[in-house]
Each structure stands twice: as C-alpha cells, then as structure tokens.
Amino acid sequence: VGTYCPEMWALAEAYFQSLEGDEKWFPGGRYACAKAMVARRLPFLEGMALGEVCHIVQLGLSQRDILGYLDGSIVPLHHLEDYV
C-alpha cells in the first residue's frame, strides 16, 4: 500500500504490537499522532518528513488496519480488542 516498502510496514506493525501501558496511546488525529511518532524517534520512520508520517498514519488507519480510534486517541488496532 502506498510507496512504502514492506519492511517498513513489518517494523511498524512489530513496534505497535510491542507497546504496553500508556505508550500505546497516541493523540487523536493524523497530524498529532504523526508528531508524537516522530518525537519517539522510531527507526522505521528515520529520514521521513512529517507529511510522510501523516500519510503512514492515514494508511495505518484506513488500509493497513494496524491503527484505530479509541476514546478520541489513536491506538494499535490489536489493543482495541482489550476494550471491546
């Protein structure tokens, strides 16, 4: 999906699945979530512009099914099962 390599998606999915506690909560909205991800200095996002990270967040929400919304925040989709 998109112009991002499969390795980036695999690393992103592994990262999101590894999150525990408060670190799995990202601010709601693509831009705010992307800024938080950039602030975490994630290796799979190295060298990417904020706009690209926003696009990755959008794809993660809409096409890759690795992110979702919960109580106004963005969380890894597999954590949503804990609340359903």
PDB file of N, CA, C and O in Angstrom:
ATOM      1  N   VAL A   1       0.848  -1.182   0.000  1.00  0.00           N
ATOM      2  CA  VAL A   1       0.000   0.000   0.000  1.00  0.00           C
ATOM      3  C   VAL A   1       0.882   1.229   0.000  1.00  0.00           C
ATOM      4  O   VAL A   1       1.808   1.349   0.797  1.00  0.00           O
ATOM      5  N   GLY A   2       0.612   2.137  -0.894  1.00  0.00           N
ATOM      6  CA  GLY A   2       1.415   3.345  -0.961  1.00  0.00           C
ATOM      7  C   GLY A   2       2.800   3.040  -1.512  1.00  0.00           C
ATOM      8  O   GLY A   2       3.049   2.011  -2.117  1.00  0.00           O
ATOM      9  N   THR A   3       3.705   3.955  -1.280  1.00  0.00           N
ATOM     10  CA  THR A   3       5.060   3.819  -1.807  1.00  0.00           C
ATOM     11  C   THR A   3       6.040   3.357  -0.740  1.00  0.00           C
ATOM     12  O   THR A   3       7.240   3.454  -0.931  1.00  0.00           O
ATOM     13  N   TYR A   4       5.540   2.851   0.355  1.00  0.00           N
ATOM     14  CA  TYR A   4       6.403   2.455   1.468  1.00  0.00           C
ATOM     15  C   TYR A   4       6.724   0.969   1.365  1.00  0.00           C
ATOM     16  O   TYR A   4       5.865   0.159   1.039  1.00  0.00           O
ATOM     17  N   CYS A   5       7.956   0.628   1.673  1.00  0.00           N
ATOM     18  CA  CYS A   5       8.411  -0.750   1.491  1.00  0.00           C
ATOM     19  C   CYS A   5       7.781  -1.690   2.520  1.00  0.00           C
ATOM     20  O   CYS A   5       7.411  -1.283   3.618  1.00  0.00           O
ATOM     21  N   PRO A   6       7.662  -2.956   2.154  1.00  0.00           N
ATOM     22  CA  PRO A   6       7.085  -3.944   3.067  1.00  0.00           C
ATOM     23  C   PRO A   6       7.862  -4.042   4.386  1.00  0.00           C
ATOM     24  O   PRO A   6       7.261  -4.300   5.437  1.00  0.00           O
ATOM     25  N   GLU A   7       9.167  -3.826   4.333  1.00  0.00           N
ATOM     26  CA  GLU A   7       9.975  -3.900   5.550  1.00  0.00           C
ATOM     27  C   GLU A   7       9.573  -2.814   6.547  1.00  0.00           C
ATOM     28  O   GLU A   7       9.523  -3.058   7.753  1.00  0.00           O
ATOM     29  N   MET A   8       9.274  -1.609   6.032  1.00  0.00           N
ATOM     30  CA  MET A   8       8.838  -0.524   6.917  1.00  0.00           C
ATOM     31  C   MET A   8       7.537  -0.912   7.603  1.00  0.00           C
ATOM     32  O   MET A   8       7.381  -0.728   8.802  1.00  0.00           O
ATOM     33  N   TRP A   9       6.597  -1.482   6.841  1.00  0.00           N
ATOM     34  CA  TRP A   9       5.319  -1.887   7.428  1.00  0.00           C
ATOM     35  C   TRP A   9       5.504  -2.998   8.456  1.00  0.00           C
ATOM     36  O   TRP A   9       4.860  -3.003   9.500  1.00  0.00           O
ATOM     37  N   ALA A  10       6.394  -3.938   8.170  1.00  0.00           N
ATOM     38  CA  ALA A  10       6.644  -5.031   9.122  1.00  0.00           C
ATOM     39  C   ALA A  10       7.227  -4.486  10.419  1.00  0.00           C
ATOM     40  O   ALA A  10       6.821  -4.899  11.520  1.00  0.00           O
ATOM     41  N   LEU A  11       8.164  -3.543  10.317  1.00  0.00           N
ATOM     42  CA  LEU A  11       8.750  -2.933  11.518  1.00  0.00           C
ATOM     43  C   LEU A  11       7.706  -2.116  12.274  1.00  0.00           C
ATOM     44  O   LEU A  11       7.667  -2.135  13.509  1.00  0.00           O
ATOM     45  N   ALA A  12       6.868  -1.399  11.545  1.00  0.00           N
ATOM     46  CA  ALA A  12       5.818  -0.598  12.186  1.00  0.00           C
ATOM     47  C   ALA A  12       4.847  -1.507  12.941  1.00  0.00           C
ATOM     48  O   ALA A  12       4.514  -1.236  14.103  1.00  0.00           O
ATOM     49  N   GLU A  13       4.407  -2.579  12.304  1.00  0.00           N
ATOM     50  CA  GLU A  13       3.478  -3.495  12.960  1.00  0.00           C
ATOM     51  C   GLU A  13       4.100  -4.123  14.204  1.00  0.00           C
ATOM     52  O   GLU A  13       3.449  -4.228  15.244  1.00  0.00           O
ATOM     53  N   ALA A  14       5.354  -4.523  14.104  1.00  0.00           N
ATOM     54  CA  ALA A  14       6.046  -5.115  15.261  1.00  0.00           C
ATOM     55  C   ALA A  14       6.152  -4.096  16.388  1.00  0.00           C
ATOM     56  O   ALA A  14       5.943  -4.428  17.568  1.00  0.00           O
ATOM     57  N   TYR A  15       6.449  -2.848  16.039  1.00  0.00           N
ATOM     58  CA  TYR A  15       6.547  -1.798  17.055  1.00  0.00           C
ATOM     59  C   TYR A  15       5.203  -1.611  17.759  1.00  0.00           C
ATOM     60  O   TYR A  15       5.132  -1.619  18.991  1.00  0.00           O
ATOM     61  N   PHE A  16       4.144  -1.450  16.983  1.00  0.00           N
ATOM     62  CA  PHE A  16       2.830  -1.206  17.588  1.00  0.00           C
ATOM     63  C   PHE A  16       2.380  -2.380  18.445  1.00  0.00           C
ATOM     64  O   PHE A  16       1.763  -2.189  19.490  1.00  0.00           O
ATOM     65  N   GLN A  17       2.690  -3.585  18.036  1.00  0.00           N
ATOM     66  CA  GLN A  17       2.312  -4.755  18.826  1.00  0.00           C
ATOM     67  C   GLN A  17       3.113  -4.853  20.117  1.00  0.00           C
ATOM     68  O   GLN A  17       2.662  -5.463  21.083  1.00  0.00           O
ATOM     69  N   SER A  18       4.289  -4.250  20.156  1.00  0.00           N
ATOM     70  CA  SER A  18       5.134  -4.335  21.350  1.00  0.00           C
ATOM     71  C   SER A  18       4.761  -3.325  22.432  1.00  0.00           C
ATOM     72  O   SER A  18       5.250  -3.421  23.557  1.00  0.00           O
ATOM     73  N   LEU A  19       3.924  -2.357  22.092  1.00  0.00           N
ATOM     74  CA  LEU A  19       3.612  -1.283  23.040  1.00  0.00           C
ATOM     75  C   LEU A  19       2.764  -1.771  24.198  1.00  0.00           C
ATOM     76  O   LEU A  19       1.867  -2.599  24.033  1.00  0.00           O
ATOM     77  N   GLU A  20       3.058  -1.235  25.371  1.00  0.00           N
ATOM     78  CA  GLU A  20       2.325  -1.576  26.593  1.00  0.00           C
ATOM     79  C   GLU A  20       1.944  -0.297  27.334  1.00  0.00           C
ATOM     80  O   GLU A  20       2.578   0.738  27.168  1.00  0.00           O
ATOM     81  N   GLY A  21       0.942  -0.390  28.174  1.00  0.00           N
ATOM     82  CA  GLY A  21       0.566   0.725  29.049  1.00  0.00           C
ATOM     83  C   GLY A  21       0.290   2.012  28.292  1.00  0.00           C
ATOM     84  O   GLY A  21      -0.281   2.010  27.204  1.00  0.00           O
ATOM     85  N   ASP A  22       0.744   3.115  28.881  1.00  0.00           N
ATOM     86  CA  ASP A  22       0.471   4.435  28.309  1.00  0.00           C
ATOM     87  C   ASP A  22       1.156   4.677  26.973  1.00  0.00           C
ATOM     88  O   ASP A  22       0.719   5.532  26.205  1.00  0.00           O
ATOM     89  N   GLU A  23       2.228   3.940  26.683  1.00  0.00           N
ATOM     90  CA  GLU A  23       2.945   4.190  25.431  1.00  0.00           C
ATOM     91  C   GLU A  23       2.144   3.777  24.197  1.00  0.00           C
ATOM     92  O   GLU A  23       2.466   4.175  23.085  1.00  0.00           O
ATOM     93  N   LYS A  24       1.070   3.002  24.377  1.00  0.00           N
ATOM     94  CA  LYS A  24       0.260   2.587  23.233  1.00  0.00           C
ATOM     95  C   LYS A  24      -0.766   3.654  22.828  1.00  0.00           C
ATOM     96  O   LYS A  24      -1.405   3.526  21.793  1.00  0.00           O
ATOM     97  N   TRP A  25      -0.901   4.704  23.600  1.00  0.00           N
ATOM     98  CA  TRP A  25      -1.867   5.769  23.310  1.00  0.00           C
ATOM     99  C   TRP A  25      -1.181   6.903  22.561  1.00  0.00           C
ATOM    100  O   TRP A  25      -0.192   7.451  23.023  1.00  0.00           O
ATOM    101  N   PHE A  26      -1.737   7.256  21.416  1.00  0.00           N
ATOM    102  CA  PHE A  26      -1.253   8.384  20.628  1.00  0.00           C
ATOM    103  C   PHE A  26      -2.361   9.428  20.563  1.00  0.00           C
ATOM    104  O   PHE A  26      -3.546   9.088  20.622  1.00  0.00           O
ATOM    105  N   PRO A  27      -1.998  10.687  20.410  1.00  0.00           N
ATOM    106  CA  PRO A  27      -3.035  11.721  20.288  1.00  0.00           C
ATOM    107  C   PRO A  27      -3.936  11.447  19.087  1.00  0.00           C
ATOM    108  O   PRO A  27      -3.478  10.909  18.071  1.00  0.00           O
ATOM    109  N   GLY A  28      -5.195  11.801  19.204  1.00  0.00           N
ATOM    110  CA  GLY A  28      -6.131  11.646  18.098  1.00  0.00           C
ATOM    111  C   GLY A  28      -5.796  12.587  16.961  1.00  0.00           C
ATOM    112  O   GLY A  28      -5.221  13.654  17.169  1.00  0.00           O
ATOM    113  N   GLY A  29      -6.126  12.192  15.773  1.00  0.00           N
ATOM    114  CA  GLY A  29      -5.839  12.991  14.589  1.00  0.00           C
ATOM    115  C   GLY A  29      -4.510  12.585  13.969  1.00  0.00           C
ATOM    116  O   GLY A  29      -3.544  12.301  14.671  1.00  0.00           O
ATOM    117  N   ARG A  30      -4.495  12.544  12.641  1.00  0.00           N
ATOM    118  CA  ARG A  30      -3.299  12.090  11.931  1.00  0.00           C
ATOM    119  C   ARG A  30      -2.079  12.949  12.228  1.00  0.00           C
ATOM    120  O   ARG A  30      -0.987  12.433  12.469  1.00  0.00           O
ATOM    121  N   TYR A  31      -2.255  14.267  12.195  1.00  0.00           N
ATOM    122  CA  TYR A  31      -1.116  15.171  12.390  1.00  0.00           C
ATOM    123  C   TYR A  31      -0.539  15.037  13.796  1.00  0.00           C
ATOM    124  O   TYR A  31       0.672  14.876  13.971  1.00  0.00           O
ATOM    125  N   ALA A  32      -1.385  15.068  14.799  1.00  0.00           N
ATOM    126  CA  ALA A  32      -0.912  14.968  16.190  1.00  0.00           C
ATOM    127  C   ALA A  32      -0.263  13.611  16.448  1.00  0.00           C
ATOM    128  O   ALA A  32       0.767  13.518  17.121  1.00  0.00           O
ATOM    129  N   CYS A  33      -0.840  12.562  15.895  1.00  0.00           N
ATOM    130  CA  CYS A  33      -0.276  11.228  16.047  1.00  0.00           C
ATOM    131  C   CYS A  33       1.088  11.157  15.368  1.00  0.00           C
ATOM    132  O   CYS A  33       2.054  10.632  15.934  1.00  0.00           O
ATOM    133  N   ALA A  34       1.176  11.692  14.164  1.00  0.00           N
ATOM    134  CA  ALA A  34       2.446  11.687  13.427  1.00  0.00           C
ATOM    135  C   ALA A  34       3.518  12.459  14.185  1.00  0.00           C
ATOM    136  O   ALA A  34       4.678  12.024  14.260  1.00  0.00           O
ATOM    137  N   LYS A  35       3.154  13.606  14.751  1.00  0.00           N
ATOM    138  CA  LYS A  35       4.132  14.380  15.530  1.00  0.00           C
ATOM    139  C   LYS A  35       4.632  13.580  16.722  1.00  0.00           C
ATOM    140  O   LYS A  35       5.828  13.583  17.037  1.00  0.00           O
ATOM    141  N   ALA A  36       3.734  12.866  17.397  1.00  0.00           N
ATOM    142  CA  ALA A  36       4.127  12.045  18.545  1.00  0.00           C
ATOM    143  C   ALA A  36       5.043  10.908  18.106  1.00  0.00           C
ATOM    144  O   ALA A  36       6.015  10.579  18.795  1.00  0.00           O
ATOM    145  N   MET A  37       4.748  10.316  16.950  1.00  0.00           N
ATOM    146  CA  MET A  37       5.586   9.232  16.454  1.00  0.00           C
ATOM    147  C   MET A  37       6.975   9.742  16.093  1.00  0.00           C
ATOM    148  O   MET A  37       7.984   9.100  16.408  1.00  0.00           O
ATOM    149  N   VAL A  38       7.054  10.893  15.452  1.00  0.00           N
ATOM    150  CA  VAL A  38       8.350  11.491  15.110  1.00  0.00           C
ATOM    151  C   VAL A  38       9.130  11.800  16.389  1.00  0.00           C
ATOM    152  O   VAL A  38      10.340  11.563  16.461  1.00  0.00           O
ATOM    153  N   ALA A  39       8.445  12.305  17.408  1.00  0.00           N
ATOM    154  CA  ALA A  39       9.103  12.633  18.677  1.00  0.00           C
ATOM    155  C   ALA A  39       9.700  11.389  19.345  1.00  0.00           C
ATOM    156  O   ALA A  39      10.685  11.493  20.090  1.00  0.00           O
ATOM    157  N   ARG A  40       9.135  10.225  19.071  1.00  0.00           N
ATOM    158  CA  ARG A  40       9.657   8.982  19.639  1.00  0.00           C
ATOM    159  C   ARG A  40      10.899   8.475  18.892  1.00  0.00           C
ATOM    160  O   ARG A  40      11.502   7.492  19.293  1.00  0.00           O
ATOM    161  N   ARG A  41      11.257   9.147  17.812  1.00  0.00           N
ATOM    162  CA  ARG A  41      12.453   8.801  17.021  1.00  0.00           C
ATOM    163  C   ARG A  41      12.472   7.320  16.627  1.00  0.00           C
ATOM    164  O   ARG A  41      13.457   6.612  16.847  1.00  0.00           O
ATOM    165  N   LEU A  42      11.394   6.885  16.037  1.00  0.00           N
ATOM    166  CA  LEU A  42      11.251   5.483  15.651  1.00  0.00           C
ATOM    167  C   LEU A  42      12.147   5.179  14.449  1.00  0.00           C
ATOM    168  O   LEU A  42      12.104   5.892  13.441  1.00  0.00           O
ATOM    169  N   PRO A  43      12.957   4.138  14.534  1.00  0.00           N
ATOM    170  CA  PRO A  43      13.906   3.832  13.465  1.00  0.00           C
ATOM    171  C   PRO A  43      13.257   3.619  12.098  1.00  0.00           C
ATOM    172  O   PRO A  43      13.819   4.003  11.079  1.00  0.00           O
ATOM    173  N   PHE A  44      12.063   3.038  12.052  1.00  0.00           N
ATOM    174  CA  PHE A  44      11.428   2.777  10.769  1.00  0.00           C
ATOM    175  C   PHE A  44      10.895   4.044  10.099  1.00  0.00           C
ATOM    176  O   PHE A  44      10.497   4.020   8.934  1.00  0.00           O
ATOM    177  N   LEU A  45      10.920   5.166  10.826  1.00  0.00           N
ATOM    178  CA  LEU A  45      10.499   6.450  10.254  1.00  0.00           C
ATOM    179  C   LEU A  45      11.688   7.363   9.957  1.00  0.00           C
ATOM    180  O   LEU A  45      11.495   8.493   9.498  1.00  0.00           O
ATOM    181  N   GLU A  46      12.883   6.892  10.195  1.00  0.00           N
ATOM    182  CA  GLU A  46      14.088   7.710  10.023  1.00  0.00           C
ATOM    183  C   GLU A  46      14.158   8.275   8.601  1.00  0.00           C
ATOM    184  O   GLU A  46      13.953   7.573   7.620  1.00  0.00           O
ATOM    185  N   GLY A  47      14.419   9.565   8.534  1.00  0.00           N
ATOM    186  CA  GLY A  47      14.565  10.244   7.249  1.00  0.00           C
ATOM    187  C   GLY A  47      13.262  10.664   6.597  1.00  0.00           C
ATOM    188  O   GLY A  47      13.275  11.248   5.519  1.00  0.00           O
ATOM    189  N   MET A  48      12.130  10.373   7.226  1.00  0.00           N
ATOM    190  CA  MET A  48      10.839  10.734   6.648  1.00  0.00           C
ATOM    191  C   MET A  48      10.392  12.100   7.136  1.00  0.00           C
ATOM    192  O   MET A  48      10.609  12.464   8.286  1.00  0.00           O
ATOM    193  N   ALA A  49       9.757  12.825   6.252  1.00  0.00           N
ATOM    194  CA  ALA A  49       9.173  14.117   6.595  1.00  0.00           C
ATOM    195  C   ALA A  49       7.880  13.897   7.377  1.00  0.00           C
ATOM    196  O   ALA A  49       7.262  12.822   7.296  1.00  0.00           O
ATOM    197  N   LEU A  50       7.472  14.909   8.130  1.00  0.00           N
ATOM    198  CA  LEU A  50       6.249  14.816   8.922  1.00  0.00           C
ATOM    199  C   LEU A  50       5.045  14.479   8.038  1.00  0.00           C
ATOM    200  O   LEU A  50       4.182  13.688   8.419  1.00  0.00           O
ATOM    201  N   GLY A  51       4.993  15.046   6.841  1.00  0.00           N
ATOM    202  CA  GLY A  51       3.893  14.747   5.921  1.00  0.00           C
ATOM    203  C   GLY A  51       3.834  13.275   5.544  1.00  0.00           C
ATOM    204  O   GLY A  51       2.750  12.701   5.414  1.00  0.00           O
ATOM    205  N   GLU A  52       5.002  12.664   5.364  1.00  0.00           N
ATOM    206  CA  GLU A  52       5.043  11.232   5.055  1.00  0.00           C
ATOM    207  C   GLU A  52       4.537  10.411   6.236  1.00  0.00           C
ATOM    208  O   GLU A  52       3.819   9.417   6.052  1.00  0.00           O
ATOM    209  N   VAL A  53       4.916  10.816   7.445  1.00  0.00           N
ATOM    210  CA  VAL A  53       4.456  10.093   8.638  1.00  0.00           C
ATOM    211  C   VAL A  53       2.941  10.257   8.783  1.00  0.00           C
ATOM    212  O   VAL A  53       2.243   9.301   9.139  1.00  0.00           O
ATOM    213  N   CYS A  54       2.410  11.431   8.480  1.00  0.00           N
ATOM    214  CA  CYS A  54       0.951  11.627   8.480  1.00  0.00           C
ATOM    215  C   CYS A  54       0.294  10.655   7.507  1.00  0.00           C
ATOM    216  O   CYS A  54      -0.751  10.060   7.819  1.00  0.00           O
ATOM    217  N   HIS A  55       0.903  10.483   6.340  1.00  0.00           N
ATOM    218  CA  HIS A  55       0.364   9.562   5.345  1.00  0.00           C
ATOM    219  C   HIS A  55       0.411   8.124   5.854  1.00  0.00           C
ATOM    220  O   HIS A  55      -0.536   7.348   5.665  1.00  0.00           O
ATOM    221  N   ILE A  56       1.490   7.759   6.526  1.00  0.00           N
ATOM    222  CA  ILE A  56       1.612   6.425   7.105  1.00  0.00           C
ATOM    223  C   ILE A  56       0.527   6.203   8.157  1.00  0.00           C
ATOM    224  O   ILE A  56      -0.089   5.137   8.214  1.00  0.00           O
ATOM    225  N   VAL A  57       0.275   7.214   8.986  1.00  0.00           N
ATOM    226  CA  VAL A  57      -0.796   7.108   9.983  1.00  0.00           C
ATOM    227  C   VAL A  57      -2.133   6.900   9.275  1.00  0.00           C
ATOM    228  O   VAL A  57      -2.914   6.019   9.659  1.00  0.00           O
ATOM    229  N   GLN A  58      -2.391   7.675   8.225  1.00  0.00           N
ATOM    230  CA  GLN A  58      -3.647   7.532   7.486  1.00  0.00           C
ATOM    231  C   GLN A  58      -3.785   6.129   6.902  1.00  0.00           C
ATOM    232  O   GLN A  58      -4.841   5.500   7.020  1.00  0.00           O
ATOM    233  N   LEU A  59      -2.724   5.620   6.301  1.00  0.00           N
ATOM    234  CA  LEU A  59      -2.769   4.268   5.743  1.00  0.00           C
ATOM    235  C   LEU A  59      -2.930   3.226   6.843  1.00  0.00           C
ATOM    236  O   LEU A  59      -3.642   2.227   6.661  1.00  0.00           O
ATOM    237  N   GLY A  60      -2.289   3.448   7.973  1.00  0.00           N
ATOM    238  CA  GLY A  60      -2.416   2.534   9.107  1.00  0.00           C
ATOM    239  C   GLY A  60      -3.832   2.475   9.639  1.00  0.00           C
ATOM    240  O   GLY A  60      -4.288   1.430  10.119  1.00  0.00           O
ATOM    241  N   LEU A  61      -4.542   3.581   9.536  1.00  0.00           N
ATOM    242  CA  LEU A  61      -5.937   3.647   9.984  1.00  0.00           C
ATOM    243  C   LEU A  61      -6.913   3.092   8.950  1.00  0.00           C
ATOM    244  O   LEU A  61      -7.872   2.407   9.302  1.00  0.00           O
ATOM    245  N   SER A  62      -6.662   3.390   7.690  1.00  0.00           N
ATOM    246  CA  SER A  62      -7.683   3.130   6.678  1.00  0.00           C
ATOM    247  C   SER A  62      -7.447   1.893   5.822  1.00  0.00           C
ATOM    248  O   SER A  62      -8.412   1.267   5.381  1.00  0.00           O
ATOM    249  N   GLN A  63      -6.195   1.551   5.570  1.00  0.00           N
ATOM    250  CA  GLN A  63      -5.938   0.454   4.632  1.00  0.00           C
ATOM    251  C   GLN A  63      -5.153  -0.703   5.238  1.00  0.00           C
ATOM    252  O   GLN A  63      -5.361  -1.842   4.852  1.00  0.00           O
ATOM    253  N   ARG A  64      -4.263  -0.410   6.153  1.00  0.00           N
ATOM    254  CA  ARG A  64      -3.425  -1.468   6.722  1.00  0.00           C
ATOM    255  C   ARG A  64      -4.039  -2.114   7.964  1.00  0.00           C
ATOM    256  O   ARG A  64      -3.598  -3.160   8.408  1.00  0.00           O
ATOM    257  N   ASP A  65      -5.027  -1.452   8.551  1.00  0.00           N
ATOM    258  CA  ASP A  65      -5.696  -1.973   9.742  1.00  0.00           C
ATOM    259  C   ASP A  65      -4.731  -2.301  10.871  1.00  0.00           C
ATOM    260  O   ASP A  65      -4.807  -3.346  11.503  1.00  0.00           O
ATOM    261  N   ILE A  66      -3.794  -1.379  11.123  1.00  0.00           N
ATOM    262  CA  ILE A  66      -2.897  -1.561  12.261  1.00  0.00           C
ATOM    263  C   ILE A  66      -3.134  -0.511  13.342  1.00  0.00           C
ATOM    264  O   ILE A  66      -2.648  -0.659  14.452  1.00  0.00           O
ATOM    265  N   LEU A  67      -3.900   0.533  13.013  1.00  0.00           N
ATOM    266  CA  LEU A  67      -4.233   1.580  13.969  1.00  0.00           C
ATOM    267  C   LEU A  67      -5.739   1.792  13.976  1.00  0.00           C
ATOM    268  O   LEU A  67      -6.407   1.541  12.972  1.00  0.00           O
ATOM    269  N   GLY A  68      -6.250   2.273  15.112  1.00  0.00           N
ATOM    270  CA  GLY A  68      -7.672   2.577  15.217  1.00  0.00           C
ATOM    271  C   GLY A  68      -7.906   3.654  16.253  1.00  0.00           C
ATOM    272  O   GLY A  68      -6.979   4.058  16.958  1.00  0.00           O
ATOM    273  N   TYR A  69      -9.133   4.127  16.315  1.00  0.00           N
ATOM    274  CA  TYR A  69      -9.502   5.170  17.276  1.00  0.00           C
ATOM    275  C   TYR A  69     -10.156   4.541  18.499  1.00  0.00           C
ATOM    276  O   TYR A  69     -10.948   3.604  18.387  1.00  0.00           O
ATOM    277  N   LEU A  70      -9.826   5.086  19.664  1.00  0.00           N
ATOM    278  CA  LEU A  70     -10.460   4.682  20.916  1.00  0.00           C
ATOM    279  C   LEU A  70     -10.511   5.892  21.835  1.00  0.00           C
ATOM    280  O   LEU A  70      -9.466   6.473  22.144  1.00  0.00           O
ATOM    281  N   ASP A  71     -11.700   6.290  22.220  1.00  0.00           N
ATOM    282  CA  ASP A  71     -11.885   7.429  23.133  1.00  0.00           C
ATOM    283  C   ASP A  71     -11.125   8.671  22.672  1.00  0.00           C
ATOM    284  O   ASP A  71     -10.517   9.370  23.469  1.00  0.00           O
ATOM    285  N   GLY A  72     -11.137   8.929  21.368  1.00  0.00           N
ATOM    286  CA  GLY A  72     -10.501  10.122  20.831  1.00  0.00           C
ATOM    287  C   GLY A  72      -9.004  10.018  20.623  1.00  0.00           C
ATOM    288  O   GLY A  72      -8.376  10.961  20.167  1.00  0.00           O
ATOM    289  N   SER A  73      -8.432   8.881  20.950  1.00  0.00           N
ATOM    290  CA  SER A  73      -6.996   8.656  20.750  1.00  0.00           C
ATOM    291  C   SER A  73      -6.796   7.634  19.644  1.00  0.00           C
ATOM    292  O   SER A  73      -7.716   6.922  19.262  1.00  0.00           O
ATOM    293  N   ILE A  74      -5.569   7.559  19.151  1.00  0.00           N
ATOM    294  CA  ILE A  74      -5.203   6.523  18.194  1.00  0.00           C
ATOM    295  C   ILE A  74      -4.391   5.481  18.942  1.00  0.00           C
ATOM    296  O   ILE A  74      -3.475   5.813  19.695  1.00  0.00           O
ATOM    297  N   VAL A  75      -4.760   4.231  18.746  1.00  0.00           N
ATOM    298  CA  VAL A  75      -4.079   3.116  19.411  1.00  0.00           C
ATOM    299  C   VAL A  75      -3.829   2.009  18.389  1.00  0.00           C
ATOM    300  O   VAL A  75      -4.520   1.926  17.375  1.00  0.00           O
ATOM    301  N   PRO A  76      -2.842   1.160  18.651  1.00  0.00           N
ATOM    302  CA  PRO A  76      -2.663  -0.004  17.788  1.00  0.00           C
ATOM    303  C   PRO A  76      -3.942  -0.841  17.782  1.00  0.00           C
ATOM    304  O   PRO A  76      -4.547  -1.062  18.833  1.00  0.00           O
ATOM    305  N   LEU A  77      -4.339  -1.285  16.625  1.00  0.00           N
ATOM    306  CA  LEU A  77      -5.624  -1.961  16.469  1.00  0.00           C
ATOM    307  C   LEU A  77      -5.750  -3.193  17.350  1.00  0.00           C
ATOM    308  O   LEU A  77      -6.819  -3.457  17.901  1.00  0.00           O
ATOM    309  N   HIS A  78      -4.687  -3.934  17.536  1.00  0.00           N
ATOM    310  CA  HIS A  78      -4.808  -5.149  18.351  1.00  0.00           C
ATOM    311  C   HIS A  78      -5.126  -4.824  19.815  1.00  0.00           C
ATOM    312  O   HIS A  78      -5.658  -5.653  20.520  1.00  0.00           O
ATOM    313  N   HIS A  79      -4.832  -3.601  20.264  1.00  0.00           N
ATOM    314  CA  HIS A  79      -5.187  -3.207  21.627  1.00  0.00           C
ATOM    315  C   HIS A  79      -6.669  -2.867  21.770  1.00  0.00           C
ATOM    316  O   HIS A  79      -7.201  -2.854  22.873  1.00  0.00           O
ATOM    317  N   LEU A  80      -7.321  -2.589  20.658  1.00  0.00           N
ATOM    318  CA  LEU A  80      -8.760  -2.296  20.730  1.00  0.00           C
ATOM    319  C   LEU A  80      -9.540  -3.496  21.208  1.00  0.00           C
ATOM    320  O   LEU A  80     -10.576  -3.354  21.840  1.00  0.00           O
ATOM    321  N   GLU A  81      -9.036  -4.690  20.941  1.00  0.00           N
ATOM    322  CA  GLU A  81      -9.720  -5.904  21.385  1.00  0.00           C
ATOM    323  C   GLU A  81      -9.831  -5.961  22.908  1.00  0.00           C
ATOM    324  O   GLU A  81     -10.744  -6.571  23.440  1.00  0.00           O
ATOM    325  N   ASP A  82      -8.898  -5.297  23.607  1.00  0.00           N
ATOM    326  CA  ASP A  82      -8.944  -5.267  25.060  1.00  0.00           C
ATOM    327  C   ASP A  82     -10.146  -4.487  25.589  1.00  0.00           C
ATOM    328  O   ASP A  82     -10.538  -4.639  26.732  1.00  0.00           O
ATOM    329  N   TYR A  83     -10.730  -3.635  24.726  1.00  0.00           N
ATOM    330  CA  TYR A  83     -11.792  -2.728  25.170  1.00  0.00           C
ATOM    331  C   TYR A  83     -13.150  -3.061  24.563  1.00  0.00           C
ATOM    332  O   TYR A  83     -14.123  -2.392  24.847  1.00  0.00           O
ATOM    333  N   VAL A  84     -13.206  -4.066  23.711  1.00  0.00           N
ATOM    334  CA  VAL A  84     -14.475  -4.400  23.047  1.00  0.00           C
ATOM    335  C   VAL A  84     -15.250  -5.392  23.873  1.00  0.00           C
ATOM    336  O   VAL A  84     -14.739  -6.241  24.506  1.00  0.00           O
TER     337      VAL A  84
END
